[in-house]
PDB file of C-alpha atoms in Angstrom:
ATOM      1  CA  MET L1078     105.698 104.048 117.960  1.00  0.00           C
ATOM      2  CA  ASP L1079     106.838 101.384 120.177  1.00  0.00           C
ATOM      3  CA  GLU L1080     105.388  99.483 123.147  1.00  0.00           C
ATOM      4  CA  LYS L1081     107.187 101.655 125.866  1.00  0.00           C
ATOM      5  CA  ARG L1082     105.222 104.502 124.126  1.00  0.00           C
ATOM      6  CA  PHE L1083     101.865 102.738 124.426  1.00  0.00           C
ATOM      7  CA  ASN L1084     102.466 102.040 128.032  1.00  0.00           C
ATOM      8  CA  GLU L1085     103.258 105.507 128.687  1.00  0.00           C
ATOM      9  CA  LEU L1086      99.937 106.767 127.031  1.00  0.00           C
ATOM     10  CA  TYR L1087      98.038 104.160 128.911  1.00  0.00           C
ATOM     11  CA  GLY L1088      99.673 104.952 132.286  1.00  0.00           C
ATOM     12  CA  ARG L1089      98.905 108.857 131.852  1.00  0.00           C
ATOM     13  CA  ALA L1090      95.433 108.153 130.950  1.00  0.00           C
ATOM     14  CA  TYR L1091      94.371 105.948 133.951  1.00  0.00           C
ATOM     15  CA  GLU L1092      96.390 107.559 136.318  1.00  0.00           C
ATOM     16  CA  LYS L1093      95.181 111.081 135.651  1.00  0.00           C
ATOM     17  CA  GLY L1094      91.473 109.875 134.707  1.00  0.00           C
ATOM     18  CA  TYR L1095      91.425 111.085 131.034  1.00  0.00           C
ATOM     19  CA  LYS L1096      91.496 110.482 127.378  1.00  0.00           C
ATOM     20  CA  ILE L1097      94.479 109.868 125.476  1.00  0.00           C
ATOM     21  CA  PHE L1098      95.320 109.127 121.876  1.00  0.00           C
ATOM     22  CA  SER L1099      98.179 108.258 119.952  1.00  0.00           C
ATOM     23  CA  GLU L1100      98.934 109.484 116.309  1.00  0.00           C
ATOM     24  CA  PHE L1101      97.844 107.228 113.283  1.00  0.00           C
ATOM     25  CA  LEU L1102      99.300 103.575 113.469  1.00  0.00           C
ATOM     26  CA  ASN L1103     100.568 101.743 110.663  1.00  0.00           C
ATOM     27  CA  LEU L1104     100.360  98.029 110.803  1.00  0.00           C
ATOM     28  CA  GLU L1105     103.356  97.220 112.423  1.00  0.00           C
ATOM     29  CA  GLU L1106     102.635  99.570 115.131  1.00  0.00           C
ATOM     30  CA  GLN L1107      98.975  98.023 115.628  1.00  0.00           C
ATOM     31  CA  SER L1108     100.549  94.711 115.837  1.00  0.00           C
ATOM     32  CA  ILE L1109     103.237  95.946 118.664  1.00  0.00           C
ATOM     33  CA  LEU L1110      99.767  97.452 120.530  1.00  0.00           C
ATOM     34  CA  ALA L1111      97.790  94.281 120.155  1.00  0.00           C
ATOM     35  CA  ASP L1112     100.898  92.151 121.540  1.00  0.00           C
ATOM     36  CA  SER L1113     101.028  94.492 124.483  1.00  0.00           C
ATOM     37  CA  LEU L1114      97.543  93.728 125.698  1.00  0.00           C
ATOM     38  CA  LEU L1115      96.942  97.035 126.708  1.00  0.00           C
ATOM     39  CA  PRO L1116      92.919  97.999 126.796  1.00  0.00           C
ATOM     40  CA  CYS L1117      92.177 100.817 124.327  1.00  0.00           C
ATOM     41  CA  LYS L1118      89.659 101.637 121.445  1.00  0.00           C
ATOM     42  CA  LYS L1119      91.028 101.759 117.903  1.00  0.00           C
ATOM     43  CA  TYR L1120      89.451 104.030 114.995  1.00  0.00           C
ATOM     44  CA  GLY L1121      90.761 105.370 111.894  1.00  0.00           C
ATOM     45  CA  GLY L1122      87.436 107.597 110.878  1.00  0.00           C
ATOM     46  CA  TYR L1123      85.541 104.586 109.439  1.00  0.00           C
ATOM     47  CA  GLU L1124      84.690 101.087 110.433  1.00  0.00           C
ATOM     48  CA  THR L1125      87.296  99.287 108.074  1.00  0.00           C
ATOM     49  CA  ALA L1126      90.144 102.053 108.141  1.00  0.00           C
ATOM     50  CA  GLU L1127      93.605 100.313 107.485  1.00  0.00           C
ATOM     51  CA  ARG L1128      95.358 103.318 109.615  1.00  0.00           C
ATOM     52  CA  VAL L1129      93.717 104.022 113.101  1.00  0.00           C
ATOM     53  CA  VAL L1130      94.341 105.995 116.012  1.00  0.00           C
ATOM     54  CA  ALA L1131      94.448 104.236 119.665  1.00  0.00           C
ATOM     55  CA  GLY L1132      92.350 105.783 122.293  1.00  0.00           C
ATOM     56  CA  PHE L1133      93.095 104.776 125.845  1.00  0.00           C
ATOM     57  CA  GLY L1134      91.108 106.022 129.018  1.00  0.00           C
ATOM     58  CA  GLU L1135      87.281 105.142 130.058  1.00  0.00           C
ATOM     59  CA  ASP L1136      84.456 105.209 127.688  1.00  0.00           C
ATOM     60  CA  ILE L1137      85.851 106.788 124.845  1.00  0.00           C
ATOM     61  CA  LYS L1138      83.255 106.662 121.729  1.00  0.00           C
ATOM     62  CA  SER L1139      84.121 107.178 117.748  1.00  0.00           C
ATOM     63  CA  CYS L1140      83.379 111.063 118.220  1.00  0.00           C
ATOM     64  CA  ASP L1141      86.012 111.322 120.984  1.00  0.00           C
ATOM     65  CA  PHE L1142      88.949 110.715 118.460  1.00  0.00           C
ATOM     66  CA  PRO L1143      91.220 113.684 117.200  1.00  0.00           C
ATOM     67  CA  ILE L1144      90.362 112.977 113.420  1.00  0.00           C
ATOM     68  CA  LYS L1145      89.122 115.444 110.909  1.00  0.00           C
ATOM     69  CA  TYR L1146      87.582 114.599 107.444  1.00  0.00           C
ATOM     70  CA  LEU L1147      88.955 116.630 104.639  1.00  0.00           C
ATOM     71  CA  VAL L1148      88.192 116.540 100.573  1.00  0.00           C
ATOM     72  CA  ILE L1149      91.240 117.378  98.265  1.00  0.00           C
ATOM     73  CA  SER L1150      89.461 118.403  95.060  1.00  0.00           C
ATOM     74  CA  PRO L1151      90.765 119.963  91.669  1.00  0.00           C
ATOM     75  CA  VAL L1152      89.876 123.138  91.060  1.00  0.00           C
ATOM     76  CA  SER L1153      89.045 122.537  87.470  1.00  0.00           C
ATOM     77  CA  LYS L1154      88.007 119.011  86.884  1.00  0.00           C
ATOM     78  CA  LYS L1155      88.132 119.336  83.011  1.00  0.00           C
ATOM     79  CA  PHE L1156      92.266 120.207  83.217  1.00  0.00           C
ATOM     80  CA  ALA L1157      93.195 118.059  86.218  1.00  0.00           C
ATOM     81  CA  ASP L1158      95.491 115.047  86.148  1.00  0.00           C
ATOM     82  CA  SER L1159      94.206 111.558  86.875  1.00  0.00           C
ATOM     83  CA  LEU L1160      95.319 111.653  90.618  1.00  0.00           C
ATOM     84  CA  SER L1161      96.024 108.286  92.674  1.00  0.00           C
ATOM     85  CA  HIS L1162      96.470 107.806  96.273  1.00  0.00           C
ATOM     86  CA  ARG L1163     100.360 108.242  95.548  1.00  0.00           C
ATOM     87  CA  ASP L1164      99.627 111.617  93.920  1.00  0.00           C
ATOM     88  CA  PHE L1165      97.608 112.888  97.063  1.00  0.00           C
ATOM     89  CA  LEU L1166     100.203 111.675  99.821  1.00  0.00           C
ATOM     90  CA  GLY L1167     102.892 113.139  97.977  1.00  0.00           C
ATOM     91  CA  GLY L1168     101.606 116.196  97.754  1.00  0.00           C
ATOM     92  CA  LEU L1169     101.053 115.966 101.712  1.00  0.00           C
ATOM     93  CA  MET L1170     104.562 114.836 102.043  1.00  0.00           C
ATOM     94  CA  ASN L1171     105.765 118.151 100.478  1.00  0.00           C
ATOM     95  CA  LEU L1172     104.294 120.340 102.752  1.00  0.00           C
ATOM     96  CA  GLY L1173     106.532 118.315 105.359  1.00  0.00           C
ATOM     97  CA  ILE L1174     103.656 116.445 107.027  1.00  0.00           C
ATOM     98  CA  LYS L1175     104.762 113.537 109.084  1.00  0.00           C
ATOM     99  CA  ARG L1176     102.955 110.342 107.879  1.00  0.00           C
ATOM    100  CA  GLU L1177     101.728 109.459 111.398  1.00  0.00           C
ATOM    101  CA  MET L1178      99.832 112.478 111.345  1.00  0.00           C
ATOM    102  CA  LEU L1179      97.418 111.150 108.405  1.00  0.00           C
ATOM    103  CA  GLY L1180      95.252 108.502 108.070  1.00  0.00           C
ATOM    104  CA  ASP L1181      93.745 106.700 105.150  1.00  0.00           C
ATOM    105  CA  ILE L1182      93.204 108.405 101.651  1.00  0.00           C
ATOM    106  CA  ILE L1183      90.244 107.330  99.665  1.00  0.00           C
ATOM    107  CA  VAL L1184      90.403 108.425  96.026  1.00  0.00           C
ATOM    108  CA  TYR L1185      86.821 108.776  94.752  1.00  0.00           C
ATOM    109  CA  ASP L1186      86.010 110.533  91.433  1.00  0.00           C
ATOM    110  CA  ASN L1187      89.035 112.209  91.246  1.00  0.00           C
ATOM    111  CA  CYS L1188      89.113 113.687  94.643  1.00  0.00           C
ATOM    112  CA  GLY L1189      91.167 112.419  97.553  1.00  0.00           C
ATOM    113  CA  TYR L1190      89.166 112.167 101.126  1.00  0.00           C
ATOM    114  CA  LEU L1191      91.648 112.183 103.652  1.00  0.00           C
ATOM    115  CA  LEU L1192      91.574 111.356 107.400  1.00  0.00           C
ATOM    116  CA  CYS L1193      93.649 113.221 109.477  1.00  0.00           C
ATOM    117  CA  LEU L1194      94.894 114.568 113.322  1.00  0.00           C
ATOM    118  CA  GLU L1195      92.848 117.756 113.974  1.00  0.00           C
ATOM    119  CA  GLN L1196      95.915 119.579 114.913  1.00  0.00           C
ATOM    120  CA  ILE L1197      97.052 119.350 111.374  1.00  0.00           C
ATOM    121  CA  SER L1198      93.783 120.083 109.460  1.00  0.00           C
ATOM    122  CA  ASP L1199      94.244 123.456 109.116  1.00  0.00           C
ATOM    123  CA  TYR L1200      97.477 123.806 108.463  1.00  0.00           C
ATOM    124  CA  ILE L1201      96.514 121.267 105.125  1.00  0.00           C
ATOM    125  CA  ILE L1202      93.503 123.583 104.339  1.00  0.00           C
ATOM    126  CA  ASN L1203      95.786 126.792 104.116  1.00  0.00           C
ATOM    127  CA  ASN L1204      98.949 125.153 102.675  1.00  0.00           C
ATOM    128  CA  LEU L1205      98.088 122.121  99.896  1.00  0.00           C
ATOM    129  CA  THR L1206      97.400 123.962  96.852  1.00  0.00           C
ATOM    130  CA  ARG L1207      98.760 121.534  94.424  1.00  0.00           C
ATOM    131  CA  VAL L1208      98.645 117.742  93.792  1.00  0.00           C
ATOM    132  CA  ARG L1209     101.185 116.953  90.920  1.00  0.00           C
ATOM    133  CA  HIS L1210     100.341 119.412  88.205  1.00  0.00           C
ATOM    134  CA  THR L1211      96.568 120.186  89.496  1.00  0.00           C
ATOM    135  CA  ASN L1212      95.409 123.126  91.441  1.00  0.00           C
ATOM    136  CA  VAL L1213      93.628 121.882  94.395  1.00  0.00           C
ATOM    137  CA  ASP L1214      91.116 123.099  96.764  1.00  0.00           C
ATOM    138  CA  VAL L1215      90.894 121.524 100.462  1.00  0.00           C
ATOM    139  CA  LYS L1216      88.068 121.582 102.789  1.00  0.00           C
ATOM    140  CA  GLU L1217      86.827 120.343 106.121  1.00  0.00           C
ATOM    141  CA  ILE L1218      83.363 117.942 105.757  1.00  0.00           C
ATOM    142  CA  GLU L1219      81.492 116.393 108.543  1.00  0.00           C
ATOM    143  CA  ALA L1220      81.914 112.800 107.587  1.00  0.00           C
ATOM    144  CA  LEU L1221      82.881 110.528 104.422  1.00  0.00           C
ATOM    145  CA  PRO L1222      80.034 110.119 101.812  1.00  0.00           C
ATOM    146  CA  GLU L1223      78.113 106.944 102.262  1.00  0.00           C
ATOM    147  CA  ASN L1224      78.782 105.851  98.449  1.00  0.00           C
ATOM    148  CA  ILE L1225      82.782 106.012  98.720  1.00  0.00           C
ATOM    149  CA  ILE L1226      83.137 103.415 101.178  1.00  0.00           C
ATOM    150  CA  LYS L1227      81.818 100.421  98.839  1.00  0.00           C
ATOM    151  CA  GLU L1228      81.241  96.846 100.778  1.00  0.00           C
ATOM    152  CA  PRO L1229      83.089  94.263  98.506  1.00  0.00           C
ATOM    153  CA  GLU L1230      80.675  91.568  97.545  1.00  0.00           C
ATOM    154  CA  PRO L1231      81.580  88.024  98.651  1.00  0.00           C
ATOM    155  CA  VAL L1232      83.951  86.148  96.708  1.00  0.00           C
ATOM    156  CA  GLU L1233      84.116  82.137  96.183  1.00  0.00           C
ATOM    157  CA  LEU L1234      87.588  80.426  96.590  1.00  0.00           C
ATOM    158  CA  VAL L1235      88.582  76.517  96.433  1.00  0.00           C
ATOM    159  CA  VAL L1236      91.643  76.144  98.033  1.00  0.00           C
ATOM    160  CA  SER L1237      93.386  72.924  99.689  1.00  0.00           C
ATOM    161  CA  SER L1238      92.883  73.771 103.396  1.00  0.00           C
ATOM    162  CA  LEU L1239      92.467  76.896 105.987  1.00  0.00           C
ATOM    163  CA  ARG L1240      96.190  77.340 106.175  1.00  0.00           C
ATOM    164  CA  LEU L1241      96.905  81.228 106.235  1.00  0.00           C
ATOM    165  CA  ASP L1242      99.879  80.758 103.239  1.00  0.00           C
ATOM    166  CA  VAL L1243      97.134  78.752 101.363  1.00  0.00           C
ATOM    167  CA  LEU L1244      94.552  81.500 101.527  1.00  0.00           C
ATOM    168  CA  VAL L1245      97.106  84.391 100.816  1.00  0.00           C
ATOM    169  CA  SER L1246      98.356  82.551  97.818  1.00  0.00           C
ATOM    170  CA  ALA L1247      94.522  82.099  96.311  1.00  0.00           C
ATOM    171  CA  VAL L1248      93.227  85.241  97.369  1.00  0.00           C
ATOM    172  CA  TYR L1249      96.298  87.167  95.263  1.00  0.00           C
ATOM    173  CA  ASN L1250      96.952  84.713  92.862  1.00  0.00           C
ATOM    174  CA  LEU L1251     100.509  83.791  94.459  1.00  0.00           C
ATOM    175  CA  SER L1252     102.665  81.181  94.061  1.00  0.00           C
ATOM    176  CA  ARG L1253     103.704  79.327  97.317  1.00  0.00           C
ATOM    177  CA  ASN L1254     107.207  80.704  97.055  1.00  0.00           C
ATOM    178  CA  ASN L1255     106.034  84.421  96.556  1.00  0.00           C
ATOM    179  CA  THR L1256     103.778  84.085  99.549  1.00  0.00           C
ATOM    180  CA  SER L1257     106.716  82.380 101.851  1.00  0.00           C
ATOM    181  CA  LYS L1258     108.859  85.655 100.988  1.00  0.00           C
ATOM    182  CA  LEU L1259     105.941  87.777 102.293  1.00  0.00           C
ATOM    183  CA  PHE L1260     105.835  86.056 105.162  1.00  0.00           C
ATOM    184  CA  SER L1261     109.676  86.378 105.833  1.00  0.00           C
ATOM    185  CA  ALA L1262     109.407  89.874 105.039  1.00  0.00           C
ATOM    186  CA  GLY L1263     106.934  90.363 107.939  1.00  0.00           C
ATOM    187  CA  LYS L1264     104.138  91.623 105.887  1.00  0.00           C
ATOM    188  CA  ILE L1265     101.416  89.217 106.625  1.00  0.00           C
ATOM    189  CA  PHE L1266      98.971  90.649 109.769  1.00  0.00           C
ATOM    190  CA  VAL L1267      95.700  88.657 111.039  1.00  0.00           C
ATOM    191  CA  ASN L1268      93.655  90.997 113.201  1.00  0.00           C
ATOM    192  CA  SER L1269      96.584  93.837 112.969  1.00  0.00           C
ATOM    193  CA  ARG L1270      98.912  91.272 114.449  1.00  0.00           C
ATOM    194  CA  LEU L1271     101.955  90.767 112.527  1.00  0.00           C
ATOM    195  CA  THR L1272     101.916  86.772 111.802  1.00  0.00           C
ATOM    196  CA  GLU L1273     104.992  84.652 110.747  1.00  0.00           C
ATOM    197  CA  ASN L1274     102.987  81.396 111.083  1.00  0.00           C
ATOM    198  CA  THR L1275     102.098  80.000 107.850  1.00  0.00           C
ATOM    199  CA  SER L1276     100.168  77.108 108.758  1.00  0.00           C
ATOM    200  CA  TYR L1277      98.086  78.970 111.122  1.00  0.00           C
ATOM    201  CA  GLN L1278      94.664  78.108 110.694  1.00  0.00           C
ATOM    202  CA  ILE L1279      91.983  80.815 109.347  1.00  0.00           C
ATOM    203  CA  LYS L1280      89.084  81.335 111.823  1.00  0.00           C
ATOM    204  CA  GLU L1281      85.778  83.010 110.857  1.00  0.00           C
ATOM    205  CA  ASN L1282      85.719  86.839 110.506  1.00  0.00           C
ATOM    206  CA  ASP L1283      89.796  86.963 110.587  1.00  0.00           C
ATOM    207  CA  ILE L1284      90.970  90.101 108.852  1.00  0.00           C
ATOM    208  CA  ILE L1285      94.208  89.472 106.688  1.00  0.00           C
ATOM    209  CA  SER L1286      96.376  92.444 105.769  1.00  0.00           C
ATOM    210  CA  VAL L1287      99.002  91.909 103.287  1.00  0.00           C
ATOM    211  CA  ARG L1288     101.452  94.723 102.840  1.00  0.00           C
ATOM    212  CA  GLY L1289     101.447  95.947  99.245  1.00  0.00           C
ATOM    213  CA  PHE L1290      98.405  93.802  98.471  1.00  0.00           C
ATOM    214  CA  GLY L1291      95.326  95.070 100.314  1.00  0.00           C
ATOM    215  CA  ARG L1292      93.315  93.207 103.019  1.00  0.00           C
ATOM    216  CA  PHE L1293      90.588  90.083 103.033  1.00  0.00           C
ATOM    217  CA  THR L1294      88.163  89.054 105.176  1.00  0.00           C
ATOM    218  CA  PHE L1295      87.649  85.207 105.680  1.00  0.00           C
ATOM    219  CA  LEU L1296      83.953  85.017 106.256  1.00  0.00           C
ATOM    220  CA  LYS L1297      83.207  81.268 106.235  1.00  0.00           C
ATOM    221  CA  GLN L1298      83.679  77.467 104.778  1.00  0.00           C
ATOM    222  CA  LEU L1299      80.990  77.236 102.553  1.00  0.00           C
ATOM    223  CA  ARG L1300      81.392  72.773 101.699  1.00  0.00           C
ATOM    224  CA  THR L1301      84.040  70.359 100.505  1.00  0.00           C
ATOM    225  CA  THR L1302      84.294  69.126  97.391  1.00  0.00           C
ATOM    226  CA  LYS L1303      84.346  65.393  96.390  1.00  0.00           C
ATOM    227  CA  LYS L1304      88.522  65.676  95.947  1.00  0.00           C
ATOM    228  CA  ASP L1305      88.424  67.058  99.573  1.00  0.00           C
ATOM    229  CA  ARG L1306      89.221  70.433  98.736  1.00  0.00           C
ATOM    230  CA  VAL L1307      87.470  73.069 100.617  1.00  0.00           C
ATOM    231  CA  VAL L1308      85.097  75.910  99.277  1.00  0.00           C
ATOM    232  CA  ILE L1309      85.444  79.281 101.211  1.00  0.00           C
ATOM    233  CA  GLU L1310      83.982  82.483 100.846  1.00  0.00           C
ATOM    234  CA  VAL L1311      86.137  85.854 101.429  1.00  0.00           C
ATOM    235  CA  LYS L1312      85.679  89.529 100.955  1.00  0.00           C
ATOM    236  CA  LYS L1313      88.468  91.231  99.266  1.00  0.00           C
ATOM    237  CA  TYR L1314      89.095  94.876  99.667  1.00  0.00           C
TER     238      TYR L1314
END
Protein backbone atom coordinates (compact mmCIF):
# COMPACT_ATOMS: atom_id res chain seq x y z
CA MET A 1 0.00 0.00 0.00
CA ASP A 2 1.45 3.39 -0.97
CA GLU A 3 0.95 7.00 0.11
CA LYS A 4 -1.59 7.63 -2.64
CA ARG A 5 -3.79 4.85 -1.29
CA PHE A 6 -3.51 6.16 2.28
CA ASN A 7 -4.53 9.63 1.12
CA GLU A 8 -7.51 8.12 -0.69
CA LEU A 9 -8.69 6.28 2.44
CA TYR A 10 -8.23 9.39 4.57
CA GLY A 11 -10.11 11.56 2.09
CA ARG A 12 -13.05 9.18 1.83
CA ALA A 13 -13.34 8.83 5.60
CA TYR A 14 -13.40 12.55 6.36
CA GLU A 15 -15.38 13.70 3.32
CA LYS A 16 -18.16 11.17 3.87
CA GLY A 17 -17.95 11.12 7.66
CA TYR A 18 -17.52 7.40 8.23
CA LYS A 19 -14.81 4.98 9.32
CA ILE A 20 -12.56 3.29 6.78
CA PHE A 21 -9.90 0.67 7.41
CA SER A 22 -6.86 -0.49 5.48
CA GLU A 23 -5.71 -4.07 5.09
CA PHE A 24 -2.93 -5.32 7.37
CA LEU A 25 0.23 -3.25 6.95
CA ASN A 26 3.80 -4.52 7.10
CA LEU A 27 6.63 -2.44 8.54
CA GLU A 28 7.47 -0.72 5.24
CA GLU A 29 3.84 0.33 4.75
CA GLN A 30 3.59 1.53 8.35
CA SER A 31 6.68 3.66 7.71
CA ILE A 32 5.06 5.23 4.62
CA LEU A 33 1.94 5.95 6.66
CA ALA A 34 3.97 7.51 9.48
CA ASP A 35 5.81 9.77 7.03
CA SER A 36 2.49 10.89 5.49
CA LEU A 37 1.46 12.42 8.86
CA LEU A 38 -2.16 11.47 8.18
CA PRO A 39 -4.24 11.21 11.38
CA CYS A 40 -5.30 7.63 11.97
CA LYS A 41 -5.42 4.88 14.55
CA LYS A 42 -3.42 1.66 14.15
CA TYR A 43 -4.33 -1.67 15.73
CA GLY A 44 -3.38 -5.25 15.05
CA GLY A 45 -5.65 -7.13 17.44
CA TYR A 46 -3.46 -6.75 20.52
CA GLU A 47 -1.23 -4.05 21.93
CA THR A 48 2.18 -5.18 20.66
CA ALA A 49 1.12 -6.56 17.25
CA GLU A 50 3.70 -6.15 14.49
CA ARG A 51 1.23 -6.15 11.58
CA VAL A 52 -1.52 -3.57 12.04
CA VAL A 53 -4.62 -2.19 10.35
CA ALA A 54 -4.94 1.60 9.94
CA GLY A 55 -8.30 3.18 10.73
CA PHE A 56 -9.35 6.57 9.36
CA GLY A 57 -12.28 8.58 10.72
CA GLU A 58 -13.59 10.03 13.94
CA ASP A 59 -13.65 8.28 17.33
CA ILE A 60 -12.31 4.91 16.18
CA LYS A 61 -12.09 2.31 18.95
CA SER A 62 -10.27 -1.02 19.01
CA CYS A 63 -13.57 -2.88 18.76
CA ASP A 64 -14.35 -1.10 15.46
CA PHE A 65 -11.47 -2.72 13.60
CA PRO A 66 -12.53 -5.50 11.17
CA ILE A 67 -10.26 -8.07 12.81
CA LYS A 68 -11.17 -11.63 13.73
CA TYR A 69 -9.33 -14.04 16.04
CA LEU A 70 -8.93 -17.63 14.89
CA VAL A 71 -7.24 -20.61 16.51
CA ILE A 72 -5.78 -23.32 14.26
CA SER A 73 -5.45 -26.56 16.22
CA PRO A 74 -4.23 -30.06 15.32
CA VAL A 75 -7.13 -32.51 15.18
CA SER A 76 -4.95 -35.04 17.01
CA LYS A 77 -2.14 -33.52 19.06
CA LYS A 78 -0.61 -36.95 19.61
CA PHE A 79 0.12 -37.43 15.90
CA ALA A 80 0.72 -33.78 14.96
CA ASP A 81 3.92 -32.37 13.50
CA SER A 82 5.75 -29.75 15.52
CA LEU A 83 4.26 -26.69 13.82
CA SER A 84 6.02 -23.34 13.40
CA HIS A 85 4.94 -19.85 12.33
CA ARG A 86 6.20 -20.64 8.83
CA ASP A 87 4.10 -23.82 8.70
CA PHE A 88 0.87 -22.02 9.62
CA LEU A 89 1.59 -19.17 7.20
CA GLY A 90 2.41 -21.65 4.44
CA GLY A 91 -0.88 -23.47 4.96
CA LEU A 92 -2.76 -20.19 4.64
CA MET A 93 -0.81 -19.11 1.55
CA ASN A 94 -1.63 -22.44 -0.09
CA LEU A 95 -5.29 -21.39 0.03
CA GLY A 96 -4.46 -18.43 -2.22
CA ILE A 97 -4.93 -15.86 0.55
CA LYS A 98 -3.06 -12.58 0.13
CA ARG A 99 -0.64 -11.74 2.97
CA GLU A 100 -2.30 -8.36 3.56
CA MET A 101 -5.46 -10.19 4.68
CA LEU A 102 -3.53 -11.72 7.57
CA GLY A 103 -2.09 -10.18 10.70
CA ASP A 104 0.22 -11.76 13.26
CA ILE A 105 0.34 -15.49 13.88
CA ILE A 106 1.21 -16.48 17.44
CA VAL A 107 2.28 -20.09 17.99
CA TYR A 108 1.45 -21.51 21.41
CA ASP A 109 1.13 -25.14 22.51
CA ASN A 110 1.44 -26.25 18.85
CA CYS A 111 -1.59 -24.18 17.87
CA GLY A 112 -1.62 -21.09 15.67
CA TYR A 113 -3.52 -18.05 16.90
CA LEU A 114 -4.28 -15.96 13.84
CA LEU A 115 -5.42 -12.35 13.43
CA CYS A 116 -7.18 -11.82 10.09
CA LEU A 117 -9.61 -9.48 8.36
CA GLU A 118 -13.21 -10.43 9.03
CA GLN A 119 -13.95 -10.76 5.30
CA ILE A 120 -11.62 -13.77 5.01
CA SER A 121 -12.30 -15.50 8.35
CA ASP A 122 -15.14 -17.77 7.19
CA TYR A 123 -13.12 -18.85 4.15
CA ILE A 124 -10.22 -19.87 6.39
CA ILE A 125 -12.51 -21.72 8.82
CA ASN A 126 -14.15 -23.67 6.01
CA ASN A 127 -11.08 -24.42 3.88
CA LEU A 128 -7.94 -24.72 6.03
CA THR A 129 -7.84 -28.42 6.90
CA ARG A 130 -4.12 -29.21 6.78
CA VAL A 131 -0.85 -27.63 7.92
CA ARG A 132 2.20 -29.58 6.73
CA HIS A 133 1.17 -33.22 7.27
CA THR A 134 -1.16 -32.39 10.15
CA ASN A 135 -4.94 -32.26 9.93
CA VAL A 136 -6.21 -29.12 11.63
CA ASP A 137 -9.43 -27.57 12.86
CA VAL A 138 -10.08 -23.82 12.73
CA LYS A 139 -12.41 -21.99 15.10
CA GLU A 140 -13.19 -18.35 15.81
CA ILE A 141 -12.52 -17.10 19.34
CA GLU A 142 -13.52 -13.87 21.04
CA ALA A 143 -9.99 -12.73 21.88
CA LEU A 144 -6.46 -14.02 22.33
CA PRO A 145 -5.97 -16.00 25.55
CA GLU A 146 -4.15 -13.84 28.07
CA ASN A 147 -1.39 -16.37 28.72
CA ILE A 148 -0.06 -16.47 25.14
CA ILE A 149 1.11 -12.84 25.07
CA LYS A 150 4.00 -12.89 27.50
CA GLU A 151 5.57 -9.58 28.40
CA PRO A 152 9.36 -10.05 28.29
CA GLU A 153 11.45 -9.33 31.34
CA PRO A 154 13.71 -6.24 31.18
CA VAL A 155 17.33 -7.00 30.33
CA GLU A 156 20.38 -4.91 31.21
CA LEU A 157 23.05 -4.27 28.58
CA VAL A 158 26.30 -2.32 28.63
CA VAL A 159 26.90 -0.22 25.50
CA SER A 160 29.31 2.48 24.40
CA SER A 161 26.56 4.98 23.51
CA LEU A 162 22.86 5.35 22.77
CA ARG A 163 23.36 5.36 19.01
CA LEU A 164 20.85 3.20 17.17
CA ASP A 165 23.48 1.04 15.45
CA VAL A 166 25.23 0.41 18.76
CA LEU A 167 22.03 -0.81 20.41
CA VAL A 168 21.03 -3.03 17.48
CA SER A 169 24.50 -4.61 17.55
CA ALA A 170 24.32 -5.18 21.31
CA VAL A 171 20.75 -6.53 21.47
CA TYR A 172 21.25 -9.06 18.64
CA ASN A 173 24.96 -9.72 19.23
CA LEU A 174 25.91 -8.55 15.74
CA SER A 175 29.14 -7.10 14.40
CA ARG A 176 29.07 -3.43 13.43
CA ASN A 177 29.59 -4.51 9.80
CA ASN A 178 26.53 -6.80 9.83
CA THR A 179 24.49 -4.11 11.54
CA SER A 180 25.53 -1.62 8.86
CA LYS A 181 24.27 -4.03 6.18
CA LEU A 182 20.84 -4.13 7.89
CA PHE A 183 20.62 -0.33 7.67
CA SER A 184 21.68 -0.38 4.01
CA ALA A 185 19.03 -3.01 3.26
CA GLY A 186 16.27 -0.90 4.84
CA LYS A 187 15.55 -3.33 7.65
CA ILE A 188 15.67 -1.01 10.68
CA PHE A 189 12.53 0.74 11.91
CA VAL A 190 12.05 3.05 14.89
CA ASN A 191 8.46 3.43 16.05
CA SER A 192 7.28 1.89 12.73
CA ARG A 193 9.31 4.36 10.67
CA LEU A 194 12.14 3.27 8.38
CA THR A 195 15.39 4.67 9.76
CA GLU A 196 18.68 4.72 7.86
CA ASN A 197 20.42 7.07 10.29
CA THR A 198 22.87 4.85 12.15
CA SER A 199 23.70 7.63 14.64
CA TYR A 200 20.08 8.23 15.67
CA GLN A 201 20.01 8.73 19.45
CA ILE A 202 17.58 6.31 21.06
CA LYS A 203 14.96 7.81 23.38
CA GLU A 204 13.02 6.20 26.21
CA ASN A 205 10.20 3.90 25.03
CA ASP A 206 11.38 3.87 21.41
CA ILE A 207 10.38 0.59 19.74
CA ILE A 208 13.04 -0.73 17.37
CA SER A 209 12.07 -3.37 14.79
CA VAL A 210 14.74 -5.26 12.87
CA ARG A 211 13.42 -7.31 9.94
CA GLY A 212 14.44 -10.93 10.37
CA PHE A 213 15.38 -10.54 14.04
CA GLY A 214 12.47 -9.15 16.01
CA ARG A 215 11.77 -6.06 18.11
CA PHE A 216 12.94 -4.46 21.30
CA THR A 217 11.90 -1.48 23.39
CA PHE A 218 14.50 0.84 24.89
CA LEU A 219 13.24 1.45 28.42
CA LYS A 220 15.82 3.70 30.01
CA GLN A 221 19.44 4.50 30.77
CA LEU A 222 20.31 3.17 34.21
CA ARG A 223 23.81 4.47 34.92
CA THR A 224 27.27 5.12 33.55
CA THR A 225 30.22 2.89 34.39
CA LYS A 226 33.65 4.08 35.52
CA LYS A 227 34.85 3.56 31.96
CA ASP A 228 32.10 5.85 30.61
CA ARG A 229 30.05 3.02 29.18
CA VAL A 230 26.26 3.15 29.47
CA VAL A 231 24.13 0.59 31.29
CA ILE A 232 20.67 0.41 29.69
CA GLU A 233 17.47 -1.55 30.13
CA VAL A 234 15.58 -3.04 27.17
CA LYS A 235 12.72 -5.44 26.54
CA LYS A 236 13.36 -7.89 23.71
CA TYR A 237 10.34 -9.46 21.98
